[in-house]
């Protein structure tokens, strides 16, 4: 992704020419972060970042052939319902109606949650390893020693 100047201190992104799905997602993320080269609200940025992580989770789990089973989806749905006070079927049905989805969409939503949790676990492990590498690059050895003790 190439950076270009668009005015007083703001950076805009010029798209790369790539057909790879990850490049496409990252490119769209950069474009949305700098729509009109204006800053988005913190809430919009958090929502966008969560959506990007969810899309990457779906992409990576599908690429790896990871398909959540019915038991995992059911456990995730039960947790989701408890967290939101949707304790009986009538509560869930009312929530589904308010959100404008159907049961198949709810199942897909829960499958996405399973994929997201797997991806978060995988990337957290990877991020810890990358943090050590970044500390080495920055020659911040005291911080690296603290990081290694806490890992």
Coordinates of C-alpha atoms in Angstrom, one line a residue:
X1 CA 0.0 0.0 0.0
X2 CA 1.5 3.3 -1.0
X3 CA 1.1 6.4 1.1
X4 CA 0.3 9.8 -0.5
X5 CA -0.2 13.3 1.0
X6 CA -3.6 14.8 0.7
X7 CA -3.4 18.0 2.7
X8 CA -2.5 19.5 6.0
X9 CA -0.8 16.6 7.8
X10 CA -3.2 13.9 6.7
X11 CA -2.2 10.7 4.9
X12 CA -4.3 9.0 2.3
X13 CA -3.7 5.5 0.8
X14 CA -3.4 4.7 -2.9
X15 CA -4.6 1.2 -3.7
X16 CA -2.2 -1.5 -4.8
X17 CA -3.0 -3.8 -7.7
X18 CA -3.5 -7.2 -6.1
X19 CA -6.1 -9.9 -6.2
X20 CA -5.1 -11.6 -2.9
X21 CA -8.0 -11.5 -0.5
X22 CA -5.9 -10.3 2.5
X23 CA -4.5 -7.4 0.4
X24 CA -8.0 -6.6 -0.6
X25 CA -9.2 -6.5 3.1
X26 CA -6.2 -4.4 4.2
X27 CA -6.7 -2.0 1.3
X28 CA -10.3 -1.5 2.1
X29 CA -9.4 -1.0 5.7
X30 CA -6.9 1.7 4.8
X31 CA -9.4 3.3 2.5
X32 CA -12.2 3.3 5.2
X33 CA -9.8 4.7 7.8
X34 CA -9.1 7.7 5.6
X35 CA -12.4 8.2 3.8
X36 CA -11.9 11.7 2.5
X37 CA -8.8 11.7 4.6
X38 CA -10.9 12.7 7.6
X39 CA -10.6 11.1 11.0
X40 CA -13.4 8.8 12.1
X41 CA -14.9 8.7 15.5
X42 CA -13.4 6.4 18.0
X43 CA -16.5 4.3 18.0
X44 CA -16.6 4.0 14.2
X45 CA -12.9 3.0 14.3
X46 CA -13.5 0.3 16.9
X47 CA -16.4 -1.0 14.9
X48 CA -14.4 -1.1 11.7
X49 CA -11.4 -2.7 13.4
X50 CA -13.7 -5.4 14.9
X51 CA -15.3 -6.0 11.5
X52 CA -11.9 -6.3 9.9
X53 CA -10.7 -8.8 12.5
X54 CA -13.9 -10.8 12.0
X55 CA -13.4 -10.8 8.2
X56 CA -9.8 -12.0 8.6
X57 CA -11.0 -14.6 11.1
X58 CA -13.5 -16.0 8.6
X59 CA -11.0 -15.9 5.8
X60 CA -8.2 -17.6 7.8
X61 CA -10.4 -20.3 9.2
X62 CA -11.9 -21.1 5.8
X63 CA -8.4 -21.1 4.3
X64 CA -7.3 -23.6 6.9
X65 CA -10.4 -25.7 6.4
X66 CA -11.6 -25.1 10.0
X67 CA -15.4 -25.5 10.2
X68 CA -17.0 -25.1 13.6
X69 CA -19.1 -28.0 14.6
X70 CA -22.6 -27.9 15.9
X71 CA -21.5 -28.4 19.5
X72 CA -19.1 -25.4 19.4
X73 CA -21.8 -23.2 17.8
X74 CA -24.4 -24.3 20.3
X75 CA -22.1 -23.6 23.3
X76 CA -21.2 -20.2 21.8
X77 CA -24.9 -19.4 21.3
X78 CA -25.7 -20.4 24.9
X79 CA -22.9 -18.1 26.2
X80 CA -24.2 -15.3 23.9
X81 CA -27.7 -15.7 25.2
X82 CA -26.6 -15.7 28.9
X83 CA -24.5 -12.6 28.4
X84 CA -27.4 -10.7 26.9
X85 CA -30.2 -12.1 29.2
X86 CA -31.9 -14.0 26.4
X87 CA -32.6 -16.9 28.8
X88 CA -35.7 -18.4 27.1
X89 CA -36.7 -19.0 23.5
X90 CA -39.2 -16.1 23.6
X91 CA -36.3 -13.7 24.6
X92 CA -34.2 -15.0 21.7
X93 CA -37.0 -14.8 19.2
X94 CA -37.7 -11.1 20.3
X95 CA -34.0 -10.3 19.9
X96 CA -33.9 -11.9 16.5
X97 CA -36.9 -9.9 15.4
X98 CA -35.5 -6.6 16.7
X99 CA -32.2 -7.2 14.8
X100 CA -34.0 -8.1 11.6
X101 CA -32.3 -11.5 11.1
X102 CA -33.7 -15.1 11.0
X103 CA -32.5 -18.3 12.7
X104 CA -30.2 -19.2 9.9
X105 CA -28.5 -15.8 10.2
X106 CA -28.3 -16.2 13.9
X107 CA -26.5 -19.5 13.4
X108 CA -24.1 -17.9 11.0
X109 CA -23.5 -15.1 13.5
X110 CA -22.6 -17.7 16.2
X111 CA -20.4 -19.6 13.7
X112 CA -18.6 -16.3 13.1
X113 CA -18.2 -15.9 16.9
X114 CA -16.6 -19.4 17.1
X115 CA -14.2 -18.5 14.2
X116 CA -13.4 -15.1 15.9
X117 CA -12.5 -16.8 19.2
X118 CA -10.2 -19.3 17.4
X119 CA -8.6 -16.5 15.4
X120 CA -8.1 -14.3 18.5
X121 CA -6.4 -17.2 20.4
X122 CA -4.1 -17.9 17.4
X123 CA -3.2 -14.3 16.8
X124 CA -2.6 -13.6 20.5
X125 CA 0.0 -16.3 20.6
X126 CA 1.6 -15.0 17.4
X127 CA 1.5 -11.4 18.7
X128 CA 3.5 -12.4 21.8
X129 CA 6.2 -13.8 19.7
X130 CA 6.2 -10.8 17.4
X131 CA 6.4 -8.4 20.4
X132 CA 9.7 -10.1 21.4
X133 CA 11.0 -9.6 17.9
X134 CA 10.0 -6.0 17.8
X135 CA 11.7 -5.3 21.1
X136 CA 14.9 -6.9 19.7
X137 CA 14.7 -4.6 16.7
X138 CA 14.2 -1.6 18.9
X139 CA 17.1 -2.8 21.1
X140 CA 14.8 -2.4 24.2
X141 CA 16.4 -5.3 26.0
X142 CA 15.1 -4.4 29.5
X143 CA 11.6 -4.5 28.2
X144 CA 12.3 -7.7 26.4
X145 CA 13.5 -9.4 29.6
X146 CA 10.3 -8.2 31.4
X147 CA 8.2 -9.5 28.5
X148 CA 9.9 -12.9 28.6
X149 CA 9.3 -13.2 32.3
X150 CA 5.6 -12.4 31.9
X151 CA 5.0 -14.6 28.9

